[in-house]
Short mmCIF file of N, CA and C in Angstrom, two decimals:
data_model
loop_
_atom_site.label_atom_id
_atom_site.label_comp_id
_atom_site.label_asym_id
_atom_site.label_seq_id
_atom_site.Cartn_x
_atom_site.Cartn_y
_atom_site.Cartn_z
N MET R 49 103.30 152.98 114.43
CA MET R 49 103.58 154.33 114.88
C MET R 49 104.82 154.82 114.12
N THR R 50 104.78 156.04 113.66
CA THR R 50 105.91 156.59 112.93
C THR R 50 106.96 157.10 113.91
N LYS R 51 108.11 157.50 113.35
CA LYS R 51 109.17 158.03 114.20
C LYS R 51 108.88 159.47 114.60
N GLU R 52 107.90 160.09 113.98
CA GLU R 52 107.56 161.47 114.32
C GLU R 52 106.82 161.51 115.65
N LYS R 53 107.01 162.59 116.34
CA LYS R 53 106.31 162.78 117.61
C LYS R 53 104.81 162.89 117.35
N ARG R 54 104.04 162.26 118.20
CA ARG R 54 102.60 162.43 118.15
C ARG R 54 102.06 162.47 119.56
N PHE R 55 100.88 162.98 119.67
CA PHE R 55 100.19 163.06 120.95
C PHE R 55 99.11 161.99 120.96
N VAL R 56 99.09 161.18 122.01
CA VAL R 56 98.17 160.04 122.08
C VAL R 56 97.68 159.86 123.51
N PHE R 57 96.70 159.00 123.64
CA PHE R 57 96.28 158.47 124.92
C PHE R 57 96.69 157.00 124.96
N LEU R 58 96.95 156.49 126.15
CA LEU R 58 97.20 155.06 126.31
C LEU R 58 95.86 154.33 126.33
N SER R 59 95.87 153.10 125.86
CA SER R 59 94.62 152.33 125.74
C SER R 59 94.29 151.57 127.02
N GLU R 60 93.08 151.07 127.05
CA GLU R 60 92.65 150.23 128.17
C GLU R 60 93.53 148.98 128.25
N ASP R 61 93.97 148.46 127.09
CA ASP R 61 94.87 147.30 127.08
C ASP R 61 96.15 147.59 127.86
N PHE R 62 96.67 148.81 127.72
CA PHE R 62 97.89 149.17 128.46
C PHE R 62 97.62 149.11 129.96
N TYR R 63 96.53 149.73 130.40
CA TYR R 63 96.24 149.78 131.83
C TYR R 63 95.89 148.41 132.41
N GLN R 64 95.34 147.53 131.60
CA GLN R 64 95.10 146.17 132.07
C GLN R 64 96.41 145.41 132.21
N ARG R 65 97.35 145.67 131.31
CA ARG R 65 98.66 145.02 131.37
C ARG R 65 99.50 145.57 132.54
N TYR R 66 99.34 146.86 132.85
CA TYR R 66 100.11 147.52 133.90
C TYR R 66 99.17 148.13 134.94
N PRO R 67 98.49 147.31 135.74
CA PRO R 67 97.54 147.85 136.73
C PRO R 67 98.26 148.63 137.83
N SER R 68 97.59 149.65 138.33
CA SER R 68 98.18 150.52 139.35
C SER R 68 98.53 149.76 140.63
N SER R 69 97.86 148.66 140.90
CA SER R 69 98.18 147.87 142.10
C SER R 69 99.58 147.27 142.03
N GLN R 70 100.06 146.99 140.82
CA GLN R 70 101.38 146.40 140.64
C GLN R 70 102.41 147.41 140.14
N TYR R 71 101.95 148.48 139.53
CA TYR R 71 102.83 149.48 138.91
C TYR R 71 102.41 150.88 139.38
N PRO R 72 102.60 151.16 140.66
CA PRO R 72 102.04 152.39 141.24
C PRO R 72 102.60 153.69 140.68
N GLU R 73 103.77 153.68 140.08
CA GLU R 73 104.34 154.92 139.56
C GLU R 73 103.81 155.30 138.18
N ILE R 74 103.12 154.39 137.52
CA ILE R 74 102.53 154.71 136.22
C ILE R 74 101.31 155.58 136.45
N GLU R 75 101.29 156.72 135.79
CA GLU R 75 100.19 157.67 135.96
C GLU R 75 98.90 157.12 135.34
N GLN R 76 97.86 157.02 136.16
CA GLN R 76 96.59 156.49 135.69
C GLN R 76 95.45 157.35 136.21
N LYS R 77 94.73 157.94 135.29
CA LYS R 77 93.52 158.69 135.62
C LYS R 77 92.43 158.19 134.69
N GLN R 78 91.45 157.54 135.24
CA GLN R 78 90.37 157.00 134.40
C GLN R 78 89.46 158.11 133.89
N THR R 79 89.24 159.14 134.70
CA THR R 79 88.30 160.18 134.30
C THR R 79 88.93 161.23 133.38
N ARG R 80 90.23 161.46 133.51
CA ARG R 80 90.91 162.43 132.66
C ARG R 80 92.31 161.89 132.35
N PRO R 81 92.40 161.04 131.33
CA PRO R 81 93.70 160.41 131.05
C PRO R 81 94.74 161.43 130.58
N TYR R 82 95.99 161.08 130.81
CA TYR R 82 97.09 161.94 130.42
C TYR R 82 97.35 161.85 128.93
N ILE R 83 97.54 163.00 128.31
CA ILE R 83 98.01 163.04 126.93
C ILE R 83 99.48 162.65 126.98
N GLN R 84 99.89 161.80 126.05
CA GLN R 84 101.26 161.30 126.00
C GLN R 84 101.95 161.83 124.74
N VAL R 85 103.24 162.12 124.88
CA VAL R 85 104.08 162.47 123.74
C VAL R 85 104.84 161.20 123.38
N CYS R 86 104.71 160.73 122.15
CA CYS R 86 105.39 159.50 121.74
C CYS R 86 106.69 159.83 121.01
N VAL R 87 107.75 159.13 121.41
CA VAL R 87 109.05 159.25 120.75
C VAL R 87 109.65 157.86 120.63
N GLU R 88 110.56 157.72 119.68
CA GLU R 88 111.28 156.47 119.51
C GLU R 88 112.76 156.75 119.72
N ILE R 89 113.38 155.95 120.60
CA ILE R 89 114.80 156.07 120.90
C ILE R 89 115.43 154.70 120.79
N ASN R 90 116.41 154.58 119.92
CA ASN R 90 117.12 153.31 119.71
C ASN R 90 116.15 152.15 119.47
N GLY R 91 115.11 152.40 118.70
CA GLY R 91 114.15 151.36 118.34
C GLY R 91 113.09 151.07 119.38
N THR R 92 113.12 151.77 120.50
CA THR R 92 112.11 151.58 121.55
C THR R 92 111.17 152.77 121.56
N LYS R 93 109.88 152.49 121.58
CA LYS R 93 108.87 153.54 121.61
C LYS R 93 108.52 153.88 123.06
N PHE R 94 108.54 155.17 123.36
CA PHE R 94 108.19 155.66 124.68
C PHE R 94 106.98 156.58 124.57
N ALA R 95 106.14 156.55 125.59
CA ALA R 95 105.04 157.51 125.74
C ALA R 95 105.33 158.28 127.02
N ILE R 96 105.42 159.59 126.90
CA ILE R 96 105.80 160.47 128.01
C ILE R 96 104.62 161.38 128.31
N PRO R 97 104.10 161.34 129.54
CA PRO R 97 102.89 162.11 129.82
C PRO R 97 103.12 163.62 129.96
N LEU R 98 102.11 164.35 129.55
CA LEU R 98 102.03 165.79 129.84
C LEU R 98 101.31 165.88 131.17
N ARG R 99 101.97 166.50 132.16
CA ARG R 99 101.41 166.56 133.51
C ARG R 99 101.47 167.98 134.04
N SER R 100 100.76 168.17 135.13
CA SER R 100 100.83 169.43 135.87
C SER R 100 101.28 169.12 137.29
N ASP R 101 101.58 170.16 138.04
CA ASP R 101 102.01 170.02 139.43
C ASP R 101 103.29 169.19 139.55
N ILE R 102 104.24 169.45 138.65
CA ILE R 102 105.53 168.73 138.64
C ILE R 102 106.52 169.52 139.50
N HIS R 103 107.22 168.78 140.36
CA HIS R 103 108.18 169.43 141.27
C HIS R 103 109.51 168.69 141.29
N HIS R 104 110.03 168.37 140.13
CA HIS R 104 111.35 167.76 140.01
C HIS R 104 111.97 168.23 138.70
N PRO R 105 113.25 167.96 138.47
CA PRO R 105 113.92 168.52 137.29
C PRO R 105 113.79 167.70 136.00
N HIS R 106 113.16 166.55 136.03
CA HIS R 106 113.11 165.66 134.87
C HIS R 106 111.92 165.99 133.97
N VAL R 107 111.95 167.20 133.41
CA VAL R 107 110.78 167.71 132.70
C VAL R 107 111.21 168.67 131.60
N LEU R 108 110.41 168.73 130.55
CA LEU R 108 110.49 169.80 129.56
C LEU R 108 109.25 170.65 129.80
N TRP R 109 109.47 171.86 130.28
CA TRP R 109 108.35 172.71 130.69
C TRP R 109 107.54 173.18 129.49
N THR R 110 106.22 173.13 129.65
CA THR R 110 105.31 173.77 128.70
C THR R 110 104.72 175.02 129.33
N ASP R 111 104.71 175.05 130.66
CA ASP R 111 104.23 176.20 131.44
C ASP R 111 104.91 176.13 132.80
N LYS R 112 106.13 176.64 132.87
CA LYS R 112 106.95 176.50 134.08
C LYS R 112 106.29 177.16 135.28
N GLN R 113 105.68 178.31 135.08
CA GLN R 113 105.04 179.03 136.18
C GLN R 113 104.00 178.17 136.89
N ASN R 114 103.28 177.37 136.11
CA ASN R 114 102.24 176.51 136.68
C ASN R 114 102.69 175.05 136.83
N HIS R 115 104.00 174.80 136.67
CA HIS R 115 104.59 173.48 136.85
C HIS R 115 104.01 172.43 135.91
N CYS R 116 103.79 172.78 134.64
CA CYS R 116 103.25 171.87 133.65
C CYS R 116 104.32 171.53 132.61
N GLY R 117 104.32 170.27 132.17
CA GLY R 117 105.29 169.91 131.15
C GLY R 117 105.28 168.44 130.81
N VAL R 118 106.28 168.05 130.02
CA VAL R 118 106.49 166.66 129.61
C VAL R 118 107.32 166.03 130.73
N ASP R 119 106.76 165.05 131.43
CA ASP R 119 107.39 164.46 132.62
C ASP R 119 108.10 163.16 132.27
N PHE R 120 109.42 163.25 132.10
CA PHE R 120 110.22 162.09 131.71
C PHE R 120 110.26 161.01 132.78
N SER R 121 110.07 161.38 134.03
CA SER R 121 110.12 160.39 135.12
C SER R 121 108.94 159.42 135.07
N LYS R 122 107.92 159.75 134.30
CA LYS R 122 106.73 158.89 134.21
C LYS R 122 106.55 158.29 132.81
N ALA R 123 107.63 158.26 132.03
CA ALA R 123 107.59 157.67 130.68
C ALA R 123 107.38 156.16 130.77
N VAL R 124 106.66 155.63 129.80
CA VAL R 124 106.43 154.19 129.71
C VAL R 124 106.86 153.71 128.33
N VAL R 125 107.14 152.42 128.24
CA VAL R 125 107.50 151.81 126.96
C VAL R 125 106.23 151.31 126.29
N ILE R 126 106.12 151.57 125.01
CA ILE R 126 105.01 151.07 124.20
C ILE R 126 105.54 149.89 123.40
N SER R 127 105.39 148.71 123.97
CA SER R 127 105.93 147.50 123.34
C SER R 127 104.98 146.90 122.31
N ASP R 128 103.76 147.42 122.26
CA ASP R 128 102.76 146.91 121.32
C ASP R 128 101.86 148.08 120.92
N ASP R 129 101.57 148.21 119.65
CA ASP R 129 100.72 149.31 119.18
C ASP R 129 99.32 149.29 119.78
N LYS R 130 98.89 148.13 120.30
CA LYS R 130 97.56 148.08 120.94
C LYS R 130 97.52 148.90 122.23
N TYR R 131 98.68 149.33 122.72
CA TYR R 131 98.72 150.15 123.92
C TYR R 131 98.43 151.62 123.64
N ILE R 132 98.23 151.96 122.38
CA ILE R 132 97.84 153.32 121.99
C ILE R 132 96.35 153.31 121.68
N ASP R 133 95.61 154.23 122.28
CA ASP R 133 94.17 154.35 122.04
C ASP R 133 93.96 155.05 120.70
N LYS R 134 93.50 154.30 119.72
CA LYS R 134 93.30 154.85 118.37
C LYS R 134 91.92 155.48 118.19
N MET R 135 91.07 155.35 119.20
CA MET R 135 89.71 155.86 119.09
C MET R 135 89.58 157.31 119.54
N ARG R 136 90.47 157.75 120.40
CA ARG R 136 90.38 159.12 120.93
C ARG R 136 91.54 159.96 120.43
N GLU R 137 91.24 161.16 120.04
CA GLU R 137 92.25 162.10 119.55
C GLU R 137 92.49 163.17 120.62
N PRO R 138 93.72 163.24 121.13
CA PRO R 138 94.00 164.26 122.16
C PRO R 138 94.01 165.67 121.58
N HIS R 139 93.59 166.61 122.38
CA HIS R 139 93.62 168.02 122.00
C HIS R 139 94.38 168.78 123.08
N LEU R 140 95.51 169.33 122.70
CA LEU R 140 96.33 170.09 123.64
C LEU R 140 95.82 171.50 123.79
N ARG R 141 96.06 172.06 124.98
CA ARG R 141 95.80 173.49 125.16
C ARG R 141 96.77 174.23 124.24
N GLN R 142 96.33 175.37 123.74
CA GLN R 142 97.13 176.12 122.78
C GLN R 142 98.53 176.45 123.31
N ASN R 143 98.61 176.83 124.61
CA ASN R 143 99.93 177.19 125.15
C ASN R 143 100.86 175.98 125.20
N GLU R 144 100.33 174.79 125.47
CA GLU R 144 101.16 173.58 125.46
C GLU R 144 101.59 173.23 124.04
N PHE R 145 100.64 173.32 123.12
CA PHE R 145 100.96 173.05 121.72
C PHE R 145 102.07 173.99 121.24
N ASP R 146 101.93 175.26 121.55
CA ASP R 146 102.93 176.25 121.14
C ASP R 146 104.29 175.95 121.77
N ALA R 147 104.28 175.55 123.05
CA ALA R 147 105.53 175.27 123.76
C ALA R 147 106.25 174.04 123.21
N LEU R 148 105.50 173.11 122.63
CA LEU R 148 106.08 171.87 122.12
C LEU R 148 106.36 171.90 120.62
N ARG R 149 105.84 172.88 119.94
CA ARG R 149 106.03 172.95 118.48
C ARG R 149 107.53 173.03 118.16
N GLY R 150 107.97 172.14 117.28
CA GLY R 150 109.37 172.14 116.87
C GLY R 150 110.34 171.58 117.89
N LYS R 151 109.83 170.94 118.94
CA LYS R 151 110.69 170.44 120.01
C LYS R 151 110.93 168.93 119.93
N ASP R 152 110.65 168.30 118.79
CA ASP R 152 110.81 166.85 118.67
C ASP R 152 112.21 166.40 119.08
N PHE R 153 113.23 167.04 118.51
CA PHE R 153 114.62 166.66 118.80
C PHE R 153 114.93 166.88 120.28
N LYS R 154 114.50 167.98 120.83
CA LYS R 154 114.78 168.30 122.24
C LYS R 154 114.11 167.28 123.17
N ILE R 155 112.90 166.86 122.85
CA ILE R 155 112.21 165.86 123.67
C ILE R 155 112.97 164.54 123.64
N LYS R 156 113.39 164.11 122.45
CA LYS R 156 114.16 162.86 122.34
C LYS R 156 115.48 162.98 123.11
N GLN R 157 116.13 164.12 122.96
CA GLN R 157 117.41 164.35 123.62
C GLN R 157 117.26 164.29 125.15
N LYS R 158 116.22 164.95 125.67
CA LYS R 158 116.00 164.96 127.11
C LYS R 158 115.57 163.57 127.62
N MET R 159 114.82 162.82 126.81
CA MET R 159 114.44 161.47 127.21
C MET R 159 115.68 160.58 127.27
N GLN R 160 116.56 160.70 126.29
CA GLN R 160 117.80 159.92 126.29
C GLN R 160 118.65 160.28 127.51
N LYS R 161 118.72 161.56 127.83
CA LYS R 161 119.47 162.00 129.01
C LYS R 161 118.87 161.40 130.28
N TYR R 162 117.55 161.37 130.35
CA TYR R 162 116.89 160.80 131.53
C TYR R 162 117.18 159.30 131.63
N ILE R 163 117.14 158.59 130.51
CA ILE R 163 117.48 157.16 130.51
C ILE R 163 118.91 156.96 131.01
N ASP R 164 119.83 157.79 130.54
CA ASP R 164 121.23 157.70 130.97
C ASP R 164 121.35 157.97 132.48
N GLN R 165 120.61 158.95 132.98
CA GLN R 165 120.63 159.24 134.43
C GLN R 165 120.09 158.04 135.22
N TYR R 166 119.04 157.43 134.70
CA TYR R 166 118.45 156.27 135.37
C TYR R 166 119.47 155.13 135.44
N LYS R 167 120.11 154.85 134.31
CA LYS R 167 121.11 153.78 134.27
C LYS R 167 122.27 154.07 135.23
N SER R 168 122.69 155.31 135.29
CA SER R 168 123.76 155.71 136.20
C SER R 168 123.32 155.52 137.65
N ALA R 169 122.10 155.86 137.95
CA ALA R 169 121.57 155.70 139.31
C ALA R 169 121.53 154.23 139.71
N LYS R 170 121.29 153.35 138.76
CA LYS R 170 121.26 151.91 139.05
C LYS R 170 122.62 151.41 139.49
N ILE R 171 123.68 152.06 139.03
CA ILE R 171 125.04 151.64 139.38
C ILE R 171 125.36 151.98 140.84
N THR R 172 124.87 153.13 141.30
CA THR R 172 125.13 153.56 142.68
C THR R 172 123.80 153.95 143.35
N PRO R 173 122.94 152.95 143.60
CA PRO R 173 121.61 153.25 144.15
C PRO R 173 121.62 153.75 145.59
N GLU R 174 122.75 153.60 146.28
CA GLU R 174 122.81 154.04 147.67
C GLU R 174 122.91 155.55 147.81
N ILE R 175 123.28 156.27 146.75
CA ILE R 175 123.34 157.73 146.80
C ILE R 175 121.91 158.26 146.93
N PRO R 176 121.66 159.12 147.91
CA PRO R 176 120.27 159.56 148.18
C PRO R 176 119.51 160.08 146.95
N ILE R 177 120.14 160.90 146.13
CA ILE R 177 119.42 161.42 144.95
C ILE R 177 119.11 160.31 143.96
N HIS R 178 119.97 159.32 143.87
CA HIS R 178 119.72 158.17 142.99
C HIS R 178 118.59 157.31 143.54
N LYS R 179 118.58 157.16 144.85
CA LYS R 179 117.52 156.37 145.50
C LYS R 179 116.14 156.96 145.18
N VAL R 180 116.03 158.27 145.22
CA VAL R 180 114.76 158.95 144.92
C VAL R 180 114.41 158.76 143.44
N LEU R 181 115.37 158.96 142.55
CA LEU R 181 115.12 158.80 141.12
C LEU R 181 114.63 157.38 140.83
N LEU R 182 115.30 156.38 141.38
CA LEU R 182 114.93 154.99 141.13
C LEU R 182 113.56 154.65 141.71
N LYS R 183 113.23 155.21 142.85
CA LYS R 183 111.96 154.91 143.51
C LYS R 183 110.76 155.42 142.71
N TYR R 184 110.88 156.62 142.15
CA TYR R 184 109.73 157.25 141.51
C TYR R 184 109.70 157.12 139.99
N SER R 185 110.75 156.60 139.40
CA SER R 185 110.79 156.47 137.94
C SER R 185 109.98 155.27 137.46
N THR R 186 109.22 155.47 136.40
CA THR R 186 108.50 154.35 135.80
C THR R 186 109.43 153.45 134.99
N LEU R 187 110.64 153.90 134.73
CA LEU R 187 111.58 153.06 133.98
C LEU R 187 111.91 151.78 134.74
N GLN R 188 111.68 151.76 136.05
CA GLN R 188 111.92 150.54 136.84
C GLN R 188 111.10 149.36 136.33
N TYR R 189 110.00 149.64 135.65
CA TYR R 189 109.13 148.57 135.13
C TYR R 189 109.51 148.16 133.70
N PHE R 190 110.45 148.88 133.10
CA PHE R 190 110.77 148.65 131.69
C PHE R 190 112.27 148.51 131.45
N GLU R 191 113.02 148.05 132.45
CA GLU R 191 114.46 147.99 132.33
C GLU R 191 114.93 147.09 131.20
N GLU R 192 114.17 146.07 130.87
CA GLU R 192 114.57 145.16 129.78
C GLU R 192 114.65 145.88 128.43
N TYR R 193 114.01 147.04 128.31
CA TYR R 193 114.00 147.78 127.05
C TYR R 193 115.08 148.87 126.99
N LEU R 194 115.76 149.10 128.11
CA LEU R 194 116.70 150.23 128.15
C LEU R 194 118.04 149.89 127.56
#
């Protein structure tokens, strides 16, 4: 995978490695998988899903009115290229594509900020807002990479 942002789907290998029974915060839809935005930060590859019906601040909006965007709280680490589905090519809706065009740096910047917030929350998990962030973040499954 290059350092450039790309849109991908996660592979069946990824979902077998991270089953929903053990990793409930990882977004899994078998019938309509999430398109992921891939970025690399400090040598670690992340896949960040494009989602709808988002109601928290950890997002880069592609359609704020309809609560759609890049959801940093559900980012996963891509520790092996086999976790990227190379057989299917994602196709974004035009409005999402337009909203993300030229936003590579901003996506990386916001992902780094989210990682920093997560690490800060780990220091003081008793604070209610930190407790919520830690509970729903998928980074809890990938702390060794942070």
